[in-house]
Backbone as numpy.savetxt, mean C-alpha at the origin, in Angstrom:
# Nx Ny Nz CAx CAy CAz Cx Cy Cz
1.72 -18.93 6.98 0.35 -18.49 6.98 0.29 -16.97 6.83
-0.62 -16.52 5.76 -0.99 -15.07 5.90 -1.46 -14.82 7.01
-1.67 -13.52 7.72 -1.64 -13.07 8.43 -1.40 -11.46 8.49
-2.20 -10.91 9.18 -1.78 -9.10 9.23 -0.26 -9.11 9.40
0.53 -10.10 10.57 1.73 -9.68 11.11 2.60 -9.79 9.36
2.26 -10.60 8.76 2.04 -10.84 7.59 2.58 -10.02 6.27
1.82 -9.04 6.07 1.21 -8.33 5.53 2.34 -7.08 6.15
1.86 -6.80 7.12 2.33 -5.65 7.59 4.11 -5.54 7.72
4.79 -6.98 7.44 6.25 -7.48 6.83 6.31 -6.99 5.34
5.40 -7.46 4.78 5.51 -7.97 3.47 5.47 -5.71 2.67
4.48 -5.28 3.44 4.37 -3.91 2.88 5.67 -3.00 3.54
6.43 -3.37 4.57 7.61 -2.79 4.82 8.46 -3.10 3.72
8.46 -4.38 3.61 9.70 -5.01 2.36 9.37 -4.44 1.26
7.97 -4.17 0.22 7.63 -4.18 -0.87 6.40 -3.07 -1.08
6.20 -2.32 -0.15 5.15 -1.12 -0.26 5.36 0.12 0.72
4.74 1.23 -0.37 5.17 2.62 -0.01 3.16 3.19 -0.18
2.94 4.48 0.60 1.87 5.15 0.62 2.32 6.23 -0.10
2.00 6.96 -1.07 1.85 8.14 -1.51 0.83 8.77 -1.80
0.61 10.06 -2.07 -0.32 11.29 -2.52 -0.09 11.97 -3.86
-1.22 11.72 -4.56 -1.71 12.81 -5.87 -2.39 14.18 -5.48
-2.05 15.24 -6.08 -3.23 16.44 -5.75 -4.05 16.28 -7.22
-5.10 16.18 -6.50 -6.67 16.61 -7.58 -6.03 18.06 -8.09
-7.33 18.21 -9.06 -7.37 19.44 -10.16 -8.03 20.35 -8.75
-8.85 19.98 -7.87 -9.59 20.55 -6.79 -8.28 20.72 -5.51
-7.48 20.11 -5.71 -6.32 20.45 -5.17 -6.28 19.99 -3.95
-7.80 18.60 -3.77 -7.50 17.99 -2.63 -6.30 16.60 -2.95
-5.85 16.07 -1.82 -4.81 15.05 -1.93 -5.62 13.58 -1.84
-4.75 12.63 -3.17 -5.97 11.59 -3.18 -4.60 10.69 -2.90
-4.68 9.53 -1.72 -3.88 8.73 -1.51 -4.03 7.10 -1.51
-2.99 6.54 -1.85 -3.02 5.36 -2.51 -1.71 4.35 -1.42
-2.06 2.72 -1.25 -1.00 2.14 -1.16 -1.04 1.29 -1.78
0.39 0.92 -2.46 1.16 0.59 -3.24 2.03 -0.86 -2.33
1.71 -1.86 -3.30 2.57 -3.35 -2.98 2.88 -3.57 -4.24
4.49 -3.73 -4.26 4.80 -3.87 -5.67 6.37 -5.24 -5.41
5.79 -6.37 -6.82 6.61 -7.26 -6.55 7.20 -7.86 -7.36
8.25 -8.80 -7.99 8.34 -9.93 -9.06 7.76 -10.60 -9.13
7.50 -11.78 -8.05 7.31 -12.23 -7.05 6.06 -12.57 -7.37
5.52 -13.15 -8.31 3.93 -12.92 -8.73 2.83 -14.42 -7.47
4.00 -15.37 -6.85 3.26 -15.99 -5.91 2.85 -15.26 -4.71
4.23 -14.28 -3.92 3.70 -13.50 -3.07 2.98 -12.60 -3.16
2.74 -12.14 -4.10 2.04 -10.56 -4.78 0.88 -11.47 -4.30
0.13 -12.54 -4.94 -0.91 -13.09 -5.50 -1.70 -13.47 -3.89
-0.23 -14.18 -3.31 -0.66 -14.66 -1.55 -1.34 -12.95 -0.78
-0.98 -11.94 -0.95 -1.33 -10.40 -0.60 -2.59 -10.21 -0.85
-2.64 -10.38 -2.38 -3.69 -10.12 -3.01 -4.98 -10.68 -2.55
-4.69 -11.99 -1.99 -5.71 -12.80 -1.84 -6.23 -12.61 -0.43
-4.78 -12.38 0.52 -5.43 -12.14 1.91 -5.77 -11.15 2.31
-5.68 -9.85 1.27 -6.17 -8.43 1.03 -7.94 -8.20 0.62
-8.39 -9.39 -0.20 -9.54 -9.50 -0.84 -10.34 -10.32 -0.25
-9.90 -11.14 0.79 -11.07 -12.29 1.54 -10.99 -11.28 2.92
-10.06 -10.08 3.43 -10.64 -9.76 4.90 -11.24 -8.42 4.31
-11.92 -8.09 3.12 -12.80 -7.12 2.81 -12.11 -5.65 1.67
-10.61 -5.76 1.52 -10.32 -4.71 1.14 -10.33 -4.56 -0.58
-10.27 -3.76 -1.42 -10.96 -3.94 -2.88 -9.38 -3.87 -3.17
-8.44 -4.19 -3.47 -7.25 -3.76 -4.15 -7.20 -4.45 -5.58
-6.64 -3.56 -6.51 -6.12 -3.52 -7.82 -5.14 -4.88 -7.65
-4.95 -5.77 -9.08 -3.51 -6.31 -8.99 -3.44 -5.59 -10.52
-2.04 -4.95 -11.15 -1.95 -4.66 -12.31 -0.30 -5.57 -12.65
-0.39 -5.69 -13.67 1.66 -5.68 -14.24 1.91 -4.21 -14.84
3.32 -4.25 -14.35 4.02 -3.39 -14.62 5.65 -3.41 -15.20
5.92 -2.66 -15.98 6.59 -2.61 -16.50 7.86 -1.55 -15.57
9.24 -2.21 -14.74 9.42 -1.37 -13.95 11.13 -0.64 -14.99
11.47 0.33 -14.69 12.49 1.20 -15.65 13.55 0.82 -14.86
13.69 0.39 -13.72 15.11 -0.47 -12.82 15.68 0.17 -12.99
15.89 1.20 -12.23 17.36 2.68 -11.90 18.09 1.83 -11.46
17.43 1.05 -10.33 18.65 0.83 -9.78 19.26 -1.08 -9.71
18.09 -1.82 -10.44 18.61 -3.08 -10.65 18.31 -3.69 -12.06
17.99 -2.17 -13.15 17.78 -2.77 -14.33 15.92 -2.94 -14.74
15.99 -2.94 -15.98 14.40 -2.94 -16.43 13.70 -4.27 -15.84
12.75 -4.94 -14.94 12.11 -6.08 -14.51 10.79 -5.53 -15.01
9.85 -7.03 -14.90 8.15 -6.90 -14.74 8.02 -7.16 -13.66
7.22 -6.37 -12.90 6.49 -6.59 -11.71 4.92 -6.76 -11.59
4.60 -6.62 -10.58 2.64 -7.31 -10.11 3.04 -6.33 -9.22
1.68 -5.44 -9.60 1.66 -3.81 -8.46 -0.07 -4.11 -7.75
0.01 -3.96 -6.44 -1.19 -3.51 -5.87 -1.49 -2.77 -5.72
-2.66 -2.10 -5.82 -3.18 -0.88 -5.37 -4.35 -0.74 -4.36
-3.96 -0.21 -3.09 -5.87 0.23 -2.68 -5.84 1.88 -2.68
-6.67 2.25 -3.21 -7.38 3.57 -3.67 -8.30 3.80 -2.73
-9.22 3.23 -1.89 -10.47 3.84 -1.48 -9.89 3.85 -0.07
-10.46 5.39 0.05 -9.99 5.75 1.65 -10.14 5.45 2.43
-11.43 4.76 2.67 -11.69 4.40 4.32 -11.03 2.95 4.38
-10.70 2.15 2.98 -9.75 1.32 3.43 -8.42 1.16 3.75
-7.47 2.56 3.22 -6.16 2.58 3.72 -6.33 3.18 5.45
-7.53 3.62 5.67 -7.64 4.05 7.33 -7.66 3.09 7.82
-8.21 1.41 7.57 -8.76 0.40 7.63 -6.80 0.06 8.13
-6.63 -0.14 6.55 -5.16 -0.58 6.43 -4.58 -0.74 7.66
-4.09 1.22 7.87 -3.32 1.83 8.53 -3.49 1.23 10.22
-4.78 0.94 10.76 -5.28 0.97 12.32 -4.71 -0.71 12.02
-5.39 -1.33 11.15 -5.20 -2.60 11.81 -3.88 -3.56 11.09
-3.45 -2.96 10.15 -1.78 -3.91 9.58 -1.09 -2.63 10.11
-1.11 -1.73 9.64 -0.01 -0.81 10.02 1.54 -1.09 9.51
2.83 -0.31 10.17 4.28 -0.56 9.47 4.95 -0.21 10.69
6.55 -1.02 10.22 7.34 -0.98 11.29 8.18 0.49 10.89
7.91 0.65 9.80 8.88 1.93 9.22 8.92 3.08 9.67
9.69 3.65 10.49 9.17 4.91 10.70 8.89 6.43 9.50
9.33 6.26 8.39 8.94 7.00 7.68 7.48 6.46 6.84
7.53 5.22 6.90 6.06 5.38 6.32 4.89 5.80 7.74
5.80 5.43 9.03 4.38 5.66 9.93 4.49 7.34 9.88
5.20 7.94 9.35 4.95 9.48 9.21 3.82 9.75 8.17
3.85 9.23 7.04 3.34 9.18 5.73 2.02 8.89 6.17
1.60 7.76 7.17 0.39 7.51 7.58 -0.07 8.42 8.34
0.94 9.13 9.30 0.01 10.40 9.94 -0.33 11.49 9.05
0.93 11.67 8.00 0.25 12.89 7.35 -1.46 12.37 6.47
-1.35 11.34 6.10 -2.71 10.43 5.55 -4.16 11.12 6.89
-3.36 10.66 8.03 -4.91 10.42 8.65 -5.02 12.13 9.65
-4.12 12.62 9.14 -3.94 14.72 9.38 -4.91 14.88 7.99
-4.67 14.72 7.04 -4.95 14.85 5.84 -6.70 14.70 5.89
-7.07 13.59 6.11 -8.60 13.09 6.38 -8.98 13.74 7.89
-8.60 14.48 8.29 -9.15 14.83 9.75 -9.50 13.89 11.00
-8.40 12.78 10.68 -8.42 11.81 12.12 -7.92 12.14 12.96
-7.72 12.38 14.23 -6.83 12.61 15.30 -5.80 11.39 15.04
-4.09 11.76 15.29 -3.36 10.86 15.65 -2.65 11.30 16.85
-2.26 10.01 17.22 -2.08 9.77 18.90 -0.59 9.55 18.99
């Protein structure tokens, strides 16, 4: 069963948060679920889009440094108040992405604890 505990597995295994700087030179941030895997991508996708969040599914074409050229199914959520959304209620076991999330919610002027 999907599930946040779920989810919040599935984006340790298969998703990273990063930052673009605008031309305005503010930082626009994005998370990223990226898979082969087009049943689990799709199972994400779906339990991403029925508890309210807008995410992208695209294909991609991946350059495989390190296991060779594959196609993948990439997610995206773009809109901010849903990776804040994300972040409070799936969250990660990773400790470098839970850095990535503080610099995210330093970044937006949230207090982190």
């Amino acid at each position: 069963m999907v599930n946040n505990d779920y989810i919040r597995g599935y984006f340790d295994a298969h998703g990273y948060i990063y930052s673009t700087k605008r031309p305005s030179g503010a930082l626009r941030w994005r998370i990223i679920f990226q898979d082969q895997d087009r049943s689990q991508i799709g199972r994400a996708h779906t339990f991403l889009t029925d508890e309210g969040y807008h995410p992208g599914i695209y294909p991609r074409k991946d350059k495989g440094l390190l296991f060779g050229p594959r196609n993948v199914q990439k997610i995206i959520i773009t809109r901010q108040a849903e990776l804040k959304r994300f972040i409070k209620e799936i969250g990660t076991e990773r400790p470098e992405m839970q850095e990535r999330f503080s610099q995210f919610l330093i970044d937006k002027g949230v207090a982190v604890v």
